[in-house]
XYZ file of C-alpha atoms in Angstrom:
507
model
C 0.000 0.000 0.000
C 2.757 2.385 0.862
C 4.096 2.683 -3.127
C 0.010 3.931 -4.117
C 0.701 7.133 -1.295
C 0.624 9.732 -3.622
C 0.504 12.267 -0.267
C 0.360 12.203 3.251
C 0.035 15.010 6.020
C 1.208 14.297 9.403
C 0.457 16.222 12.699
C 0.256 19.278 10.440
C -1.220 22.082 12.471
C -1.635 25.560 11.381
C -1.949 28.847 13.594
C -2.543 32.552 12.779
C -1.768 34.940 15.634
C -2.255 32.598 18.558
C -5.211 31.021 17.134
C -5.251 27.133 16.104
C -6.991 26.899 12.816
C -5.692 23.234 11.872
C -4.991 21.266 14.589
C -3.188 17.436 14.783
C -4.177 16.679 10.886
C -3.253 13.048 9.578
C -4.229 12.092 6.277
C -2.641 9.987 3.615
C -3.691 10.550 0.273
C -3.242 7.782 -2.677
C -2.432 7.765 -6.528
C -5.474 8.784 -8.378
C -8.236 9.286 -5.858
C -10.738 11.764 -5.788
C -10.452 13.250 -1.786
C -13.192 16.175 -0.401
C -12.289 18.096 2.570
C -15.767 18.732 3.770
C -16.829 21.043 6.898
C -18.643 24.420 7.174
C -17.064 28.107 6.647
C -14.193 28.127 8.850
C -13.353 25.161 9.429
C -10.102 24.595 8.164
C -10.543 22.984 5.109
C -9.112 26.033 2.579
C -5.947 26.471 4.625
C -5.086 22.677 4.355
C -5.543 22.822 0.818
C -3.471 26.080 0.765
C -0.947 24.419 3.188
C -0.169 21.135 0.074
C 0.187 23.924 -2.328
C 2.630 25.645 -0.644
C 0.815 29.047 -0.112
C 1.069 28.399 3.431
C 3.739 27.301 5.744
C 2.988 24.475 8.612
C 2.905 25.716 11.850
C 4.201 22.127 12.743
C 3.887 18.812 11.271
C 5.013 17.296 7.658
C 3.650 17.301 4.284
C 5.007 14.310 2.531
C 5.163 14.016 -1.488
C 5.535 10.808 -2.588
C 7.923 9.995 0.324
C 9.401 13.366 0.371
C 9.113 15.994 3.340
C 8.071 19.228 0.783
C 6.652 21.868 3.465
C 10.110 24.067 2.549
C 9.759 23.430 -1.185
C 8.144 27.115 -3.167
C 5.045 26.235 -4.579
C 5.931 26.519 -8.332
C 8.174 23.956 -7.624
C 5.671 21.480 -6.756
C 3.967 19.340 -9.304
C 0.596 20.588 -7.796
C -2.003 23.014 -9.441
C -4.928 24.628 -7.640
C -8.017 25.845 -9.262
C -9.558 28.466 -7.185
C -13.246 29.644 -6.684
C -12.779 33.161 -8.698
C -10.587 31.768 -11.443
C -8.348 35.024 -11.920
C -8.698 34.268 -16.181
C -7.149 36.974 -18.301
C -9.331 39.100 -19.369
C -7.377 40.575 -22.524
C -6.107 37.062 -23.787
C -8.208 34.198 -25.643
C -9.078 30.757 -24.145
C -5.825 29.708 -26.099
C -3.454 32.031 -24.317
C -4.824 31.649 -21.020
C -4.310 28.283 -20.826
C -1.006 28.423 -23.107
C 0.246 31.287 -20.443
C 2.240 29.331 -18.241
C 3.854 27.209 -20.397
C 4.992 30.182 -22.364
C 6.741 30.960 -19.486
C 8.170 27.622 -18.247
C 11.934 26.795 -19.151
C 12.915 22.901 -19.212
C 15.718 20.916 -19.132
C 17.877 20.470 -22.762
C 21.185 18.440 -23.316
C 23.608 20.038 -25.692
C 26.526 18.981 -27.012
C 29.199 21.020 -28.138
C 31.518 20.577 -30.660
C 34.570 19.433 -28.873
C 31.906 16.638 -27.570
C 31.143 17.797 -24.148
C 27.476 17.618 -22.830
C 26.111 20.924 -20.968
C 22.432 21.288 -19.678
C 20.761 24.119 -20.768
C 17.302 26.058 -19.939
C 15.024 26.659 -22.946
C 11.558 27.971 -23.575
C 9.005 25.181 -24.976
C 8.510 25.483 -28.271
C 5.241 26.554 -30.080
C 4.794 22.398 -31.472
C 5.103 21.617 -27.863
C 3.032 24.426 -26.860
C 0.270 24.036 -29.038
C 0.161 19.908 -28.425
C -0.522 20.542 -24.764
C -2.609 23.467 -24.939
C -4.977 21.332 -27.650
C -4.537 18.562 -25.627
C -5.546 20.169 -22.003
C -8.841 21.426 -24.234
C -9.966 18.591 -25.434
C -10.293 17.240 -21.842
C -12.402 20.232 -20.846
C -14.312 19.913 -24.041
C -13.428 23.453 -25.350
C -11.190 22.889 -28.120
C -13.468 24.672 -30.735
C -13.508 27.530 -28.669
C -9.598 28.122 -28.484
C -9.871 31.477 -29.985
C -12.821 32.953 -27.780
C -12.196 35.995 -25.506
C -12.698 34.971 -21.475
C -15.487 37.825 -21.598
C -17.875 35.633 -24.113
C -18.133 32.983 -21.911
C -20.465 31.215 -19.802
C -19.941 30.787 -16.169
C -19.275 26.832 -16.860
C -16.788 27.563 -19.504
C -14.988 29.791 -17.620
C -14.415 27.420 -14.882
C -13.363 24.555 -17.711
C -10.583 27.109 -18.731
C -9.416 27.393 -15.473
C -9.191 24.131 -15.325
C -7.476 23.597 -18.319
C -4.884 26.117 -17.357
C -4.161 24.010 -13.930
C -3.517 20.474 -15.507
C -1.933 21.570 -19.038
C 1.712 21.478 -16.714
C 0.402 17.855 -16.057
C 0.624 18.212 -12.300
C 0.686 15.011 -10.139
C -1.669 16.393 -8.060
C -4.854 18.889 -8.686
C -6.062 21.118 -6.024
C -9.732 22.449 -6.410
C -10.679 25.065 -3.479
C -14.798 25.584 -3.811
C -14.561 25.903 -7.686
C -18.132 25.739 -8.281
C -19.178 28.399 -5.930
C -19.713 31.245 -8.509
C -21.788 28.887 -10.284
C -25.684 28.586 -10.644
C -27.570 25.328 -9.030
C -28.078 23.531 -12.713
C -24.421 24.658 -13.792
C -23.397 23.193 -10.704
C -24.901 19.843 -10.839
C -23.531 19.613 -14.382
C -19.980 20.814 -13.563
C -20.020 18.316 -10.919
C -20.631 15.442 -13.651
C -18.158 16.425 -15.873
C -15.015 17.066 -12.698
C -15.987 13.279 -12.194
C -15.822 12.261 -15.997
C -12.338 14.676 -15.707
C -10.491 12.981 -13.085
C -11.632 9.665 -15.026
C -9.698 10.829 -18.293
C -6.696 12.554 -16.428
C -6.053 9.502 -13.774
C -4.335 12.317 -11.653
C -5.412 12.793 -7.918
C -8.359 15.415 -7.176
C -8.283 17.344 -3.600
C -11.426 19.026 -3.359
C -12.503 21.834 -0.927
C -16.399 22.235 -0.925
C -19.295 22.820 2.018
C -21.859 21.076 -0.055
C -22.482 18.025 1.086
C -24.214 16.910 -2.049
C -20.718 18.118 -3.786
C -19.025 15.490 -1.827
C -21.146 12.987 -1.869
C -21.345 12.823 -5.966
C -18.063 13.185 -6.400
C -15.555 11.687 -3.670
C -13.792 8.429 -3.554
C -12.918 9.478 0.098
C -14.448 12.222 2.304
C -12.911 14.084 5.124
C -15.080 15.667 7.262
C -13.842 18.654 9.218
C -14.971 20.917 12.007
C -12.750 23.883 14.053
C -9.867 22.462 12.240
C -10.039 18.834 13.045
C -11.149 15.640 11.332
C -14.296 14.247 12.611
C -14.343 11.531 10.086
C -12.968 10.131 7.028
C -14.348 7.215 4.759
C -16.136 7.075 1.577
C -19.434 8.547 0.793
C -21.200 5.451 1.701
C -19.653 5.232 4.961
C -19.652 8.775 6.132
C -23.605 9.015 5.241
C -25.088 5.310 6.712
C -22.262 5.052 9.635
C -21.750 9.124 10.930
C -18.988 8.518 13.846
C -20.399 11.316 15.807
C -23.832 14.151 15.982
C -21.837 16.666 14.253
C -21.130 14.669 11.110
C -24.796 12.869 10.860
C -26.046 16.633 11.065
C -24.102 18.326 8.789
C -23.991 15.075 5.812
C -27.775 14.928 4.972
C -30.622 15.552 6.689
C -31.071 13.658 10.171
C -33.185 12.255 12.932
C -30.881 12.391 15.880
C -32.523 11.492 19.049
C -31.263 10.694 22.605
C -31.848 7.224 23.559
C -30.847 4.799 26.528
C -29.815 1.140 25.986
C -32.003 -1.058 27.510
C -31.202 -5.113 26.810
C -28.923 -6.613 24.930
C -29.163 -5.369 21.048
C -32.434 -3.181 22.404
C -32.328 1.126 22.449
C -35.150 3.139 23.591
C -35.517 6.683 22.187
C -39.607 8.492 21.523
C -40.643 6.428 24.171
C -40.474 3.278 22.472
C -37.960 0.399 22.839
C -36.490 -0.804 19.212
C -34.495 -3.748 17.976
C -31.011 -2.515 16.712
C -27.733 -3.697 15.315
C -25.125 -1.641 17.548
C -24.209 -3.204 20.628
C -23.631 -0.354 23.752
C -23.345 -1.566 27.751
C -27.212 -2.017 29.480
C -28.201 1.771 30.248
C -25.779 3.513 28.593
C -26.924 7.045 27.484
C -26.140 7.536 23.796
C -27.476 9.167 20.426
C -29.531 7.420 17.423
C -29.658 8.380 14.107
C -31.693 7.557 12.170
C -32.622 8.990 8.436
C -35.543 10.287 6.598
C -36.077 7.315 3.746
C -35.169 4.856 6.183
C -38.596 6.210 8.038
C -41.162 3.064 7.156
C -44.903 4.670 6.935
C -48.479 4.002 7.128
C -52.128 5.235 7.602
C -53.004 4.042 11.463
C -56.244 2.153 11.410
C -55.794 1.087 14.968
C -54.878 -2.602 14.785
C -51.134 -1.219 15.664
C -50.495 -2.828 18.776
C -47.552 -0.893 21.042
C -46.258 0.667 17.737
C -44.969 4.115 17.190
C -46.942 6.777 15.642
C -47.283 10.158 15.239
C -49.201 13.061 13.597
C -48.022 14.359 9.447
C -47.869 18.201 10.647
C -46.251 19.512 7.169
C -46.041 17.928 3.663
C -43.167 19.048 1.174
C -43.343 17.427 -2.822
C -39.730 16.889 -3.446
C -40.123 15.947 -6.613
C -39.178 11.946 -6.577
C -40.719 11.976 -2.750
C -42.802 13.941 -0.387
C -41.373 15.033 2.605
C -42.975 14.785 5.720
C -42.682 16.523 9.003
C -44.321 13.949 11.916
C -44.904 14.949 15.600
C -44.127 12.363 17.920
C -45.824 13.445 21.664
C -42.999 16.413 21.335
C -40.438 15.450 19.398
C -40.003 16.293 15.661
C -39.507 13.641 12.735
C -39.253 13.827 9.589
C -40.096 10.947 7.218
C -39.489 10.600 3.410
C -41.937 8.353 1.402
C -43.017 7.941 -2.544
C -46.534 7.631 -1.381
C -48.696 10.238 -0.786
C -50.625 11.238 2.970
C -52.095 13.982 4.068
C -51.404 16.796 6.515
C -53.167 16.002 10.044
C -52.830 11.763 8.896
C -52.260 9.651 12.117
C -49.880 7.314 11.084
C -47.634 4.512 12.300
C -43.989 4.285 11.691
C -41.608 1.622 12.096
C -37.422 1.246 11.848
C -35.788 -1.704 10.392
C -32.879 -2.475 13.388
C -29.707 -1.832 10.594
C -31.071 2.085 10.021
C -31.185 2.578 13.431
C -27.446 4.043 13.902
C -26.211 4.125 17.675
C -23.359 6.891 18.718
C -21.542 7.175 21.509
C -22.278 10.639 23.292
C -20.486 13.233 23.110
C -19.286 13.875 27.140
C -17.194 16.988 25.843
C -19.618 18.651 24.325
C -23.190 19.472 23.965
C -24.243 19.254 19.880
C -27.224 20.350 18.937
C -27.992 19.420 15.058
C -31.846 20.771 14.662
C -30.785 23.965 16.271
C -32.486 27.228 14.087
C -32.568 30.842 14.567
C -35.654 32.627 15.602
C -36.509 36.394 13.784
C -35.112 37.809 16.977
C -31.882 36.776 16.296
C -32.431 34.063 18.964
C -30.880 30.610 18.428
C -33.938 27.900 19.307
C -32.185 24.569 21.177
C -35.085 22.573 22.772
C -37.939 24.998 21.728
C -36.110 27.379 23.979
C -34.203 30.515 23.056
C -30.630 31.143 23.822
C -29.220 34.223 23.240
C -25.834 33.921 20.320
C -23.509 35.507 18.391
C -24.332 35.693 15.015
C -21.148 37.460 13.525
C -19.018 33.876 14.527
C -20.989 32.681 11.696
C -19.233 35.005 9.137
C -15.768 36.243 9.915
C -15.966 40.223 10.113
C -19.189 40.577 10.397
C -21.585 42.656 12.468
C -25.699 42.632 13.157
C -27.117 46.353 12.366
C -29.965 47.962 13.782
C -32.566 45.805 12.002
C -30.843 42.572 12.947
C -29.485 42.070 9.766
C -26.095 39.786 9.425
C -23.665 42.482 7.632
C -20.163 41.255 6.021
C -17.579 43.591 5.885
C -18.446 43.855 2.440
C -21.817 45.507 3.113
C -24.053 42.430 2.098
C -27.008 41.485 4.195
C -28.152 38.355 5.248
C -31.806 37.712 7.057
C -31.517 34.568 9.144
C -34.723 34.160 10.291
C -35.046 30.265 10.224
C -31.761 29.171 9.131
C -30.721 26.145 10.133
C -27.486 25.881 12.708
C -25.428 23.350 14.286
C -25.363 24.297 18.136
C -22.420 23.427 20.136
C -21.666 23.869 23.503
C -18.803 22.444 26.198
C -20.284 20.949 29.331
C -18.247 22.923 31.394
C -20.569 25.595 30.720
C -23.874 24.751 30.778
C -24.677 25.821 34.035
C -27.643 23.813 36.274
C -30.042 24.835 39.026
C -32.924 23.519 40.994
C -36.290 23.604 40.168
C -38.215 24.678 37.388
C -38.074 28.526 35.531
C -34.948 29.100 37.180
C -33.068 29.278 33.490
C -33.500 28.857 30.197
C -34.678 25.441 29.902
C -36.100 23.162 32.221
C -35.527 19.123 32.423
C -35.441 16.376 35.119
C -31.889 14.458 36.039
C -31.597 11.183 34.231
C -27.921 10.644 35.178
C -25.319 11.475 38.062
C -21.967 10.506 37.623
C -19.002 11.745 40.119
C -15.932 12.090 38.714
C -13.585 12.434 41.636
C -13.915 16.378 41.984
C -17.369 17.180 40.434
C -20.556 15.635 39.344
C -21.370 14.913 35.504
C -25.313 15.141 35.199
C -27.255 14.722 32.044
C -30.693 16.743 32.183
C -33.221 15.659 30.162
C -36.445 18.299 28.630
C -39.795 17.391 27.830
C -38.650 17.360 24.514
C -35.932 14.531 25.282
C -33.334 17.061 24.457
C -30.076 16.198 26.416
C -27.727 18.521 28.279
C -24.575 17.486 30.003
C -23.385 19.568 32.526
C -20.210 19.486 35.142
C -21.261 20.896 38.387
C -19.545 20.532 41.763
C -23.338 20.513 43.594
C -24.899 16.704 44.394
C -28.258 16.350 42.321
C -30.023 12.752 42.127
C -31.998 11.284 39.374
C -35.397 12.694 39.016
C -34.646 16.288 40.293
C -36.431 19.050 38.315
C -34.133 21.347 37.078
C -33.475 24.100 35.388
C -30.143 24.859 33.148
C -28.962 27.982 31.213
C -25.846 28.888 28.937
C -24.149 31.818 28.588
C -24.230 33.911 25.255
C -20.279 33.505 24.576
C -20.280 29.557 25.089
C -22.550 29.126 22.006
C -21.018 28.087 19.462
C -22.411 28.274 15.712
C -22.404 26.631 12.836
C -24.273 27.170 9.468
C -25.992 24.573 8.017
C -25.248 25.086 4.602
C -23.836 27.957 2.249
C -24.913 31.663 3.622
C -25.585 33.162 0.562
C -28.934 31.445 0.420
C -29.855 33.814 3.255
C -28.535 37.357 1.502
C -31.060 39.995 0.445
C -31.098 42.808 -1.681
């Protein structure tokens, strides 16, 4: 296995003025894969693509080429290319020139031998035949070669991107670095750009490392996904993988859309979670607190007639056509699922819904930190975690960025963003959700479902109505079945954007 290693990054880490924004990343990389760094805005992900081309030094750590330690090599001499969202094309030169521009440039190797028979090495300019072969050649793999003499300003959105990416692998690079290049691109451009990158890396058998925060992106396209958040992996396996077996809450939230519920084990092979005990495939200790995930088309459906005997059901609150499926949004007592079926109900249906044990997926929880997946923000700015509001940040959610007097999100560019009902990832550590007794004495109340000491303080998980979780540290003595109330401070919420913000900008 260690001659296909094309790549490999180990303990890289990456600060900027005190501030970790890669942290401990180990990845190896082989010949002629397609790999997606995946994660929200912020992440990480663009400085670790920046940090194999060379545009940015290691804080610590190695960057291995092919066996080679390269973090002190210059960029241009790396056999890498990067393709970047805003393609920086020439305006004043043809699709020809653009793409022939480097190699114009580029001097190679020639061995010359002189007339009294002694061999010298010189440095010469391509020549036009060579030129013209790989220019021609990089063209016909972007499918523009009958547009070689078009100016950059005639074309499409699409075919600008193509000549960007013609430009990046006509110096045949081993490796080809894309950082969000389909961002500037409509949804149908998109979807077709994404075809044709696939059909690319086919035809060039070169290796692909993609940067994207679409999840559908990575998903089409990857042979291997790596899922980051604040600068750390979370998870890394094929598409497959990464959506039917999410390691943790933060990757089943952010890779498709989820169920995630809090659950107890409660026999052997046996989980209870919406009041109802299911068979399941994941064995976890008896009792055990963890999290289930489980997804929307893995949601089995029918109209109750009442022959259901101890079976789950629920109420169809909302309906959404999808197009190939309707989307359904089912109320459970309190609890919120939603359900994707090819069959047709109706809004205010009873209905009765059953699991299959290998789509239930069990997770350990998270005793670090509190993750919220199906958090949203209210119109007051509010972010919603239990059907409770908690008081955030919004800027954290785009670097430089302030709320005006109308509550508008404002970049430092002067666009406005209304995020009324976006959808956020919520987390926050346990060290700072903070607990009291009784109920209306916070934000949220709950009852204590678990007390664990841990040799200087307690570790309690408080459970809402709602069977929303919060773990807490506290050095105060509460026992099982205590109301309580808990609250968390502004600064220890910690946002993340589901999806890409500029769905959310208005005029």
């Amino acid at each position: 296995m260690e001659d296909k290693v094309i790549i490999s990054l180990e303990g890289v880490s990456k600060e900027f003025g005190g501030t970790t924004v890669v942290d401990n990343f180990n990845l190896t990389i082989n010949k002629g894969e397609f790999v997606t760094f995946l994660g929200p805005s912020g992440c990480g992900k663009s400085t670790t693509l920046r940090m194999i081309a060379g545009l940015e030094t290691p804080s610590s750590g190695s960057i291995k080429l092919n066996g080679e330690d390269i973090v002190k090599i210059p960029p241009y001499k790396r056999p890498i290319n990067t393709v970047f969202q805003r393609y920086a094309l020439f305006p004043y030169l043809d699709v020809y020139d653009n793409v022939a521009f480097g190699l114009k440039l580029k001097k190679v190797p020639v061995q010359i031998t002189k007339k009294n028979g002694q061999v010298v090495t010189k440095m010469k300019h391509l020549s036009r035949e060579v030129i013209d072969q790989k220019v021609l050649k990089a063209l016909r793999v972007v499918d523009l070669e009958e547009l070689e003499n078009r100016d950059i300003s005639t074309l499409s959105g699409g075919q600008q991107q193509r000549v960007a990416i013609a430009r990046a692998i006509v110096n045949e690079p081993e490796i080809l670095l894309l950082d969000e290049p389909l961002g500037a691109l409509d949804l149908k451009m998109r979807k077709d750009m994404q075809i044709e990158l696939k059909e690319m890396h086919k035809k060039l058998g070169i290796t692909f490392i993609y940067v994207t925060h679409d999840q559908e992106e990575a998903l089409t396209m990857s042979d291997k996904i790596v899922v980051m958040k604040a600068g750390e992996i979370q998870q890394i396996g094929n598409p497959t993988d990464i959506y039917n077996e999410p390691q943790n809450a933060f990757v089943a939230s952010f890779i498709g859309e989820s169920n995630i519920y809090n659950a107890t084990m409660v026999g052997k092979l046996k989980v209870k979670f919406l009041n109802h005990t299911f068979d399941c495939v994941d064995d976890f200790p008896l009792n055990e607190k963890v999290e289930v995930v489980v997804r929307p088309e893995d949601v089995k459906m029918k109209v109750a007639d009442g022959s259901e005997v101890n079976e789950l059901s629920g109420k169809i609150v909302s309906k959404l056509f999808k197009g190939m499926h309707y989307q359904y949004v089912i109320m459970v007592g309190r609890n919120e699922l939603i359900a994707q079926n090819t069959r047709e109900f109706n809004v205010d249906d009873v209905v009765s819904l059953t699991f299959r044990a290998q789509d239930i997926q069990i997770m350990k929880k998270d005793l670090v930190s509190n993750i919220y997946g199906d958090a949203w923000i209210n119109k007051n700015n509010e972010v919603m975690i239990s059907e409770d509001p908690y008081e955030a940040n919004l800027t954290q959610l785009l670097p430089g960025s302030s709320v005006d007097e109308e509550g508008y999100l404002v970049s430092k560019e002067g666009k406005k963003y209304d995020l009324n009902d976006a959808d956020v990832i919520v987390e926050v550590p346990i060290t700072e959700v903070q607990i009291a007794d009784g109920h209306d004495n916070g934000q949220s109340n709950g009852v204590v479902i678990s007390t664990v000491y841990k040799g200087d303080h307690y570790q309690i998980i408080v459970r809402t109505e709602e069977e929303e979780d919060f773990i807490c540290d506290s050095p105060y003595t509460f026992n099982e079945g205590d109301l309580v109330s808990v609250s968390i401070p502004r600064e220890a919420i910690k946002l993340t954007l589901k999806g890409d913000i500029s769905k959310y900008e208005i005029a």
